[in-house]
GROMACS .gro file of C-alpha atoms in nm:
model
  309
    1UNK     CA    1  -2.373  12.232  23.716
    2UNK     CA    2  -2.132  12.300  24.041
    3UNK     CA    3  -2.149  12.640  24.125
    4UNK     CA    4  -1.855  12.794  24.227
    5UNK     CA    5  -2.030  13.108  24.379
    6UNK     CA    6  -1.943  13.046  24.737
    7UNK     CA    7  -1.585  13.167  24.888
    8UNK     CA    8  -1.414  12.855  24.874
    9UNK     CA    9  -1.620  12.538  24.768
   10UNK     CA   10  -1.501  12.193  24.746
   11UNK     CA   11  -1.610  12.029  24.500
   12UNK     CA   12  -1.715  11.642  24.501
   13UNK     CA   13  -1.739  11.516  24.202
   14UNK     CA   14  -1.911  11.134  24.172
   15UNK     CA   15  -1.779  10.918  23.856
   16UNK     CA   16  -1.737  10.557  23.776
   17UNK     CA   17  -1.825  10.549  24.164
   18UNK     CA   18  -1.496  10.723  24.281
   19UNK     CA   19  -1.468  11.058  24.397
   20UNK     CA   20  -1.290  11.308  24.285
   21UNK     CA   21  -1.230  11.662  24.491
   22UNK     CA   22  -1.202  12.014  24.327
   23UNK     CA   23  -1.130  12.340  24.581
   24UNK     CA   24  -1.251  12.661  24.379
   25UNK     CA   25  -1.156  12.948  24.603
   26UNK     CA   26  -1.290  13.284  24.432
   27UNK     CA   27  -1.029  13.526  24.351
   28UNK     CA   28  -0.727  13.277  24.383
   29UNK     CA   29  -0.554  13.265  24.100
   30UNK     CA   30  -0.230  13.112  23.973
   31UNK     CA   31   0.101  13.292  23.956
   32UNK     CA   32   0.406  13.222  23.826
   33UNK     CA   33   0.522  13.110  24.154
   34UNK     CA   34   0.257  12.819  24.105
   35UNK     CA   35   0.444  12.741  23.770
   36UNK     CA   36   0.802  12.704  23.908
   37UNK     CA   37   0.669  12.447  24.179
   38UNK     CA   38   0.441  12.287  23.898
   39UNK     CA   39   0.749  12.210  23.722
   40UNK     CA   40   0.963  12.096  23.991
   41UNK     CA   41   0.696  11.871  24.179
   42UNK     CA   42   0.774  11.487  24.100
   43UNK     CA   43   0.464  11.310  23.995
   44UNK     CA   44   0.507  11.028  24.239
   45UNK     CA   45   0.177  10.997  24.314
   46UNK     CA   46  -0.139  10.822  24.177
   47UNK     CA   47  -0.226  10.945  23.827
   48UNK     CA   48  -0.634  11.051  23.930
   49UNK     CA   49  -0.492  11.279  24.222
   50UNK     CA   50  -0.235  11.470  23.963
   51UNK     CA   51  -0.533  11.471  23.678
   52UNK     CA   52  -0.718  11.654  23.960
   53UNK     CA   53  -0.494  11.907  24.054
   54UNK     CA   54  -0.426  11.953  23.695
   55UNK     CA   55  -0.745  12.029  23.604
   56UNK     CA   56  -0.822  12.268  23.908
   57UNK     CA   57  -0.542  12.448  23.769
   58UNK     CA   58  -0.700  12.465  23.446
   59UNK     CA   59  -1.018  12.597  23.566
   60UNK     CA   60  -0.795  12.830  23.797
   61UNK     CA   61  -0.625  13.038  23.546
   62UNK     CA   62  -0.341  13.287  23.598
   63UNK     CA   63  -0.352  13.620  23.745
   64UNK     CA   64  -0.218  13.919  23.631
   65UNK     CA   65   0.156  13.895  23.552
   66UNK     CA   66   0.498  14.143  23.583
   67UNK     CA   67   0.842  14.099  23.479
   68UNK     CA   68   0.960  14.051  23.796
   69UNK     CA   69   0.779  13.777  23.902
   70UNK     CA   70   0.956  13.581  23.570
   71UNK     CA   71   1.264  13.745  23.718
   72UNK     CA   72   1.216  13.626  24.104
   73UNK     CA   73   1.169  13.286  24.004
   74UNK     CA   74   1.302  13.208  23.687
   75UNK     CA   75   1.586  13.463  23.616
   76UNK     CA   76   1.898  13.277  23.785
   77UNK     CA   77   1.807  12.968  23.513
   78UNK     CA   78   1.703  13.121  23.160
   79UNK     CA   79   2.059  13.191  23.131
   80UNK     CA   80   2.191  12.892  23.275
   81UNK     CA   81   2.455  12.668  23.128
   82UNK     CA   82   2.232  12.454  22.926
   83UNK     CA   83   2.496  12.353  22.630
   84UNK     CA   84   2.723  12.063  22.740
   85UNK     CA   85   3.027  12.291  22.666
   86UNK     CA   86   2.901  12.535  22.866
   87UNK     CA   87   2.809  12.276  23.200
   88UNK     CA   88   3.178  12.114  23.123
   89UNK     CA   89   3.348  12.469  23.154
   90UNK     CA   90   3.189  12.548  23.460
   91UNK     CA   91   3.262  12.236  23.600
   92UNK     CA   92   3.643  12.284  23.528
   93UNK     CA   93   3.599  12.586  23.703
   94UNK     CA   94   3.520  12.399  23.969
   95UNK     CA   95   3.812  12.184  23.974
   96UNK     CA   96   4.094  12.467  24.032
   97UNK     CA   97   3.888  12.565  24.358
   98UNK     CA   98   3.990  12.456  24.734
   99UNK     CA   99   3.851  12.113  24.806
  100UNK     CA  100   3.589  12.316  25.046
  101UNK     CA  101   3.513  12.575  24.800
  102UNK     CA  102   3.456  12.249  24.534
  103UNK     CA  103   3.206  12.113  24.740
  104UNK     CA  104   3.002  12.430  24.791
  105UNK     CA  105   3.047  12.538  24.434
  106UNK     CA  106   2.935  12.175  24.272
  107UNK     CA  107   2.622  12.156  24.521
  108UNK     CA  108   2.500  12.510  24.388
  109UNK     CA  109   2.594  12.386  24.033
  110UNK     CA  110   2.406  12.072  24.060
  111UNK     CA  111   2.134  12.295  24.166
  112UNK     CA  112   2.113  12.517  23.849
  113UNK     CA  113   2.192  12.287  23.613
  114UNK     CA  114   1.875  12.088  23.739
  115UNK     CA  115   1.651  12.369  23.736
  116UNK     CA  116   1.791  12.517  23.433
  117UNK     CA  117   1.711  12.197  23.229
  118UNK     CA  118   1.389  12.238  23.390
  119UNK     CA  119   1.293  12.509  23.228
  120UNK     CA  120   1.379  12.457  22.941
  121UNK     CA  121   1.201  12.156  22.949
  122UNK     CA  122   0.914  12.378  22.987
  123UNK     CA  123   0.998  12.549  22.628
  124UNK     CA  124   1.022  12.202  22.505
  125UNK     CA  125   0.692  12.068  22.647
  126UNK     CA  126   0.527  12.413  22.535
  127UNK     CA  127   0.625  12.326  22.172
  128UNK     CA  128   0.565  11.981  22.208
  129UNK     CA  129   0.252  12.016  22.309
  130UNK     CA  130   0.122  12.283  22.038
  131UNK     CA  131   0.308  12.011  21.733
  132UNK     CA  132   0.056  11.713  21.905
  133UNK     CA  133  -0.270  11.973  21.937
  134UNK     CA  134  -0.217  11.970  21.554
  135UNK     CA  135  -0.132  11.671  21.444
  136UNK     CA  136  -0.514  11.540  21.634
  137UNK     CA  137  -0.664  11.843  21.433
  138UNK     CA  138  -0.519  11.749  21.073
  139UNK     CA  139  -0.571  11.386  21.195
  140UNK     CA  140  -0.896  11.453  21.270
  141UNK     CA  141  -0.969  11.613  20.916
  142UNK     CA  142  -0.907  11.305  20.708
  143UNK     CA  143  -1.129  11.061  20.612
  144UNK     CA  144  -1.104  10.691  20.742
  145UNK     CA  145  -0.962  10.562  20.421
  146UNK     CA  146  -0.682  10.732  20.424
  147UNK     CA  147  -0.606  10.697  20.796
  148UNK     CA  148  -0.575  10.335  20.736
  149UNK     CA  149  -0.340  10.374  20.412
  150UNK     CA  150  -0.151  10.611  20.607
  151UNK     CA  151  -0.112  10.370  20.913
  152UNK     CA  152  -0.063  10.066  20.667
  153UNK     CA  153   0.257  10.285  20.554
  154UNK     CA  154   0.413  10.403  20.860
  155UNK     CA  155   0.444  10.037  20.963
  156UNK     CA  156   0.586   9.937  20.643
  157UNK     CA  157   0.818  10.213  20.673
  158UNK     CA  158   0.905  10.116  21.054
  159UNK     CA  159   0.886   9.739  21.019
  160UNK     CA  160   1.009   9.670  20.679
  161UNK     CA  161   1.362   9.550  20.705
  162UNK     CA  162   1.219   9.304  20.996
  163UNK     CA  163   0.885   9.173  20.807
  164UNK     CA  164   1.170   9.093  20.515
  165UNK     CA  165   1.359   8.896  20.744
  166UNK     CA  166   1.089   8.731  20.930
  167UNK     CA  167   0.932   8.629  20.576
  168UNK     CA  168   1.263   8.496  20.458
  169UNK     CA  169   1.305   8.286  20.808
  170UNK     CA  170   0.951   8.151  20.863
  171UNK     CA  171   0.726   7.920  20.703
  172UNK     CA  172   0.419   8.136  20.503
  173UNK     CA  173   0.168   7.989  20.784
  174UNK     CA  174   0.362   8.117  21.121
  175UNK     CA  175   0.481   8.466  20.868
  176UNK     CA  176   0.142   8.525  20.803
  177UNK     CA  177   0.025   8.460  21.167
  178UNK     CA  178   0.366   8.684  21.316
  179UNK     CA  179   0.240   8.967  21.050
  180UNK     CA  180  -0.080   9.016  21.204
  181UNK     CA  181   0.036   9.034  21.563
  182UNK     CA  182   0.305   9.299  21.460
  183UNK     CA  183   0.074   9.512  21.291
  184UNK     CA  184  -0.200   9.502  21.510
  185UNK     CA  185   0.077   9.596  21.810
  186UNK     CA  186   0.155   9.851  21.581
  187UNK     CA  187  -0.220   9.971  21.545
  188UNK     CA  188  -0.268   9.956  21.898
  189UNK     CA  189   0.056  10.184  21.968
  190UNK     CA  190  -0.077  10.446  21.716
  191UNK     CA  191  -0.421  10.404  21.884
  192UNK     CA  192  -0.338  10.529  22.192
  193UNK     CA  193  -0.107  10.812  22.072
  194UNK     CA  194  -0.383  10.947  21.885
  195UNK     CA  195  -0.623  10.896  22.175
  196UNK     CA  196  -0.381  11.088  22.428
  197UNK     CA  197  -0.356  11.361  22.150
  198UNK     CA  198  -0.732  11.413  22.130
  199UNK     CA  199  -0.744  11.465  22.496
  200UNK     CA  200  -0.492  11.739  22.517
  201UNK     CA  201  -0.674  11.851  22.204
  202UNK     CA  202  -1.008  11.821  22.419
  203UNK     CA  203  -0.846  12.010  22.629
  204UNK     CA  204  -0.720  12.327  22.441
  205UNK     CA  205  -1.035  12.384  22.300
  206UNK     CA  206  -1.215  12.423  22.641
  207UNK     CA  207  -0.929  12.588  22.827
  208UNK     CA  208  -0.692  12.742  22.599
  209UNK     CA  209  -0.339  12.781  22.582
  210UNK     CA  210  -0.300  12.723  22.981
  211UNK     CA  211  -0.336  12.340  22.902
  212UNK     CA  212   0.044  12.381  22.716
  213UNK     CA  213   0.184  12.472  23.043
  214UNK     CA  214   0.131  12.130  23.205
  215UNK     CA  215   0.370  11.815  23.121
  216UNK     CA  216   0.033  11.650  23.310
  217UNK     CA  217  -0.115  11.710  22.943
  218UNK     CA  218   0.160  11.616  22.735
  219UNK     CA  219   0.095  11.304  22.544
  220UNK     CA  220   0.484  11.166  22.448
  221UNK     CA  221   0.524  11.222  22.852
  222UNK     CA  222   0.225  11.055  22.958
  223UNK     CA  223   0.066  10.863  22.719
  224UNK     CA  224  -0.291  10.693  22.713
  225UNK     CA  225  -0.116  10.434  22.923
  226UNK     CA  226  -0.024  10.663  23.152
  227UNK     CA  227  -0.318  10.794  23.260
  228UNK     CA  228  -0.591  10.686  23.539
  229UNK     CA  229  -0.808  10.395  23.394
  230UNK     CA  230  -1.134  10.647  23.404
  231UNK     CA  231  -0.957  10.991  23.299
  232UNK     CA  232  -1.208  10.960  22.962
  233UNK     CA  233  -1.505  10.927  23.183
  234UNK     CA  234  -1.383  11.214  23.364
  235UNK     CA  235  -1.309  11.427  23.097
  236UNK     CA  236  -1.705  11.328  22.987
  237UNK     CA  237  -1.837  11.405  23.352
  238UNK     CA  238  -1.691  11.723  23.332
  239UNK     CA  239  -1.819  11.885  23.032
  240UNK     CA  240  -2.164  11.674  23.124
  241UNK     CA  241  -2.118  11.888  23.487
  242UNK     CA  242  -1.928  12.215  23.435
  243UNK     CA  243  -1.827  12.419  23.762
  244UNK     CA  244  -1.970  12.794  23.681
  245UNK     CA  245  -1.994  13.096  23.870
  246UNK     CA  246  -2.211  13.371  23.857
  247UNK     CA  247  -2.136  13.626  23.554
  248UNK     CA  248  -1.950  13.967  23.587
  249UNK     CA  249  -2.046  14.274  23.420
  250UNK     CA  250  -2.164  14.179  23.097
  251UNK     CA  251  -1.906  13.885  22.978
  252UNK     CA  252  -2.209  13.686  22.857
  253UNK     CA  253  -2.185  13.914  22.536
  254UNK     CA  254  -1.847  13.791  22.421
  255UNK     CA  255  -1.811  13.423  22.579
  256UNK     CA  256  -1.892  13.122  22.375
  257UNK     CA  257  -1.858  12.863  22.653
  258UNK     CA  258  -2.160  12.720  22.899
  259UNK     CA  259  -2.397  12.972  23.012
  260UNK     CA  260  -2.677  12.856  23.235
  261UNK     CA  261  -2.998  13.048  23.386
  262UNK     CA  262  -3.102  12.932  23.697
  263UNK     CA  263  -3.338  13.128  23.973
  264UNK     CA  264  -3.276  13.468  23.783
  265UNK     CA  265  -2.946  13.440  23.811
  266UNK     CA  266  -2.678  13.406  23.473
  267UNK     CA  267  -2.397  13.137  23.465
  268UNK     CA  268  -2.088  13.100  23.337
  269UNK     CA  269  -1.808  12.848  23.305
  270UNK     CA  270  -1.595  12.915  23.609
  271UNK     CA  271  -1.233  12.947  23.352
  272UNK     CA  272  -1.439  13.228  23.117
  273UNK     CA  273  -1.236  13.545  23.111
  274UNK     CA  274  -0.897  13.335  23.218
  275UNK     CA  275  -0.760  13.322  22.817
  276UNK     CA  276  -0.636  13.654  22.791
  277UNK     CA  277  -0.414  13.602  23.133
  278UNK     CA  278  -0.313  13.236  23.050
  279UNK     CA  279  -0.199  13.368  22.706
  280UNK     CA  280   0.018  13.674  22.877
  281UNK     CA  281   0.142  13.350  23.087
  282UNK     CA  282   0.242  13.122  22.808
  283UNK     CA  283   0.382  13.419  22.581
  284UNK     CA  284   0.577  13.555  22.860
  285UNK     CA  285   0.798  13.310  23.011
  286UNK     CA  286   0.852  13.153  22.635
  287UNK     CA  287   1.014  13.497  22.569
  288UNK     CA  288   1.196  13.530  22.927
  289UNK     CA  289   1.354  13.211  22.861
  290UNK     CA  290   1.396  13.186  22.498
  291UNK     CA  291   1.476  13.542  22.431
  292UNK     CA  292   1.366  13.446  22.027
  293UNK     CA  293   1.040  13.649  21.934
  294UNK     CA  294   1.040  13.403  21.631
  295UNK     CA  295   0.911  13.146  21.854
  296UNK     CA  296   0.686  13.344  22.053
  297UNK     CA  297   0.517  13.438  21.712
  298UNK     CA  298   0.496  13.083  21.609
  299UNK     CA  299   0.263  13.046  21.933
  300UNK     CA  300   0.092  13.356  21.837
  301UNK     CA  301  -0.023  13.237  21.547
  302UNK     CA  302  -0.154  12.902  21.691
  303UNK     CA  303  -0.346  13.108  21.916
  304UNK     CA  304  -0.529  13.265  21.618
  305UNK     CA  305  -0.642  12.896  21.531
  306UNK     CA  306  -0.966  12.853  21.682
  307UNK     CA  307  -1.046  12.479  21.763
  308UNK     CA  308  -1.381  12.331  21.849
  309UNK     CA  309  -1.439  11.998  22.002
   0.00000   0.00000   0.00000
């Protein structure tokens, strides 16, 4: 256990003999000025380093949230021309201005075109995200059998017209020989999709709906292959050594998470009591920016769905 008791600790954690570092400040929580620049960072660095901040986000959580705080920073794009039609006509627009007043006008248009897709993308990764967390729990409820029948299928489905021409060009040795490699490729693919789905999976069902927020998490944006080499070990080092603090009130009653005993004193995950704020989060700026309360229902109702890992 890393106790995160202390005003700020940093946190060194020891796997697969790197280090990894983890600043819990107490009472610091995440706004949704933390989202906007979590969306329009560029991931240029090393994978472990983004996991990491990632994750300290995730054991983070959000703070309280208002209106206008979705309003300060996201207001000027959930309205933003994010049709073609509508990005063309504003772009004509453009056109009958002054030369000067073009220039201006297209730099600010660049600008909210960019951060409009952005969040959208956000939407999009939100859903995304929520269709995968499924798809590893239905996955997960079938028995081996039919996982293989099922795979055996899809790359039928996929490959046919190709196998058909392959058989009809190759001698039945070198076919038979081509077959395997293609369908072990194939295996291999599907592997690691279903292995990047069980970690955001993994995920969810420690932390909640806060792990939707984070393309980081996302596994058709980065995939198995597209994480650090030890991000399974790490995962496994930190359920094996949860960061805790000391509990408040009397949460221990209603929290299902890690709760340790040491010297007296009653631990708890450091994330317990985040869900209901990271919820508020997630619901709120999918209704800001989609304005639909049929989607934010659909999320509400995948909320309901309790998953264990």
């Amino acid at each position: 256990m890393i106790s995160g008791n202390a005003r700020s600790v940093l946190c060194q954690v020891k796997y697969c003999h790197k280090y990894i570092t983890l600043k819990i400040v107490d009472n610091k929580v995440l706004t949704v000025n933390s989202l906007w620049k979590s969306i329009n960072r560029d991931a240029l660095r090393d994978h472990r380093l983004e996991e990491n901040d990632s994750y300290w986000e995730l054991i983070t959580g959000y703070g309280t949230l208002t209106v206008r705080e979705f309003k300060a920073h996201f207001g000027d794009f959930a309205g933003g021309p994010t049709s073609f039609q509508e990005q063309v006509n504003c772009d004509k627009r453009i056109d009958k201005c002054p030369i000067d007043g073009r220039i201006e006008s297209r730099d600010k248009l660049i600008y909210k075109m960019n951060s409009t897709h952005r969040a959208q993308n956000l939407i999009h990764n939100i859903l995304s995200m929520m269709v995968q967390i499924k798809q590893a729990i239905n996955w997960r409820e079938k028995e081996l059998e039919w996982k293989t029948a099922y795979t055996n299928q899809r790359f039928n489905d996929k490959c046919g017209a190709k196998i058909a021409d392959m058989k009809a060009l190759m001698s039945p040795t070198d076919y038979k020989e081509w077959l395997e490699v293609e369908h072990k490729r194939f295996k291999d693919l599907q592997g690691k999709a279903i292995t990047a789905r069980n970690w955001a999976m993994r995920l969810y069902a420690k932390f909640g709906l806060i792990v939707l927020l984070d393309p980081r998490w996302n596994p058709e944006v980065y995939g198995k292959s597209n994480h650090s080499d030890t991000f399974a070990k790490f995962l496994n080092y930190m359920d094996d050594h949860p960061i805790m603090r000391e509990v408040i009130g009397n949460e221990v009653a209603e929290y299902d998470g890690n709760i340790e005993e040491i010297d007296g004193k009653t631990f708890v995950d450091h994330h317990a009591g985040n869900e209901r704020e990271n919820n508020k989060m997630v619901l709120g700026i999918v209704r800001f920016i989609t304005k639909d309360e049929d989607v934010v229902g659909h999320i509400k109702e995948f909320i309901k769905k309790k998953v264990e890992w």
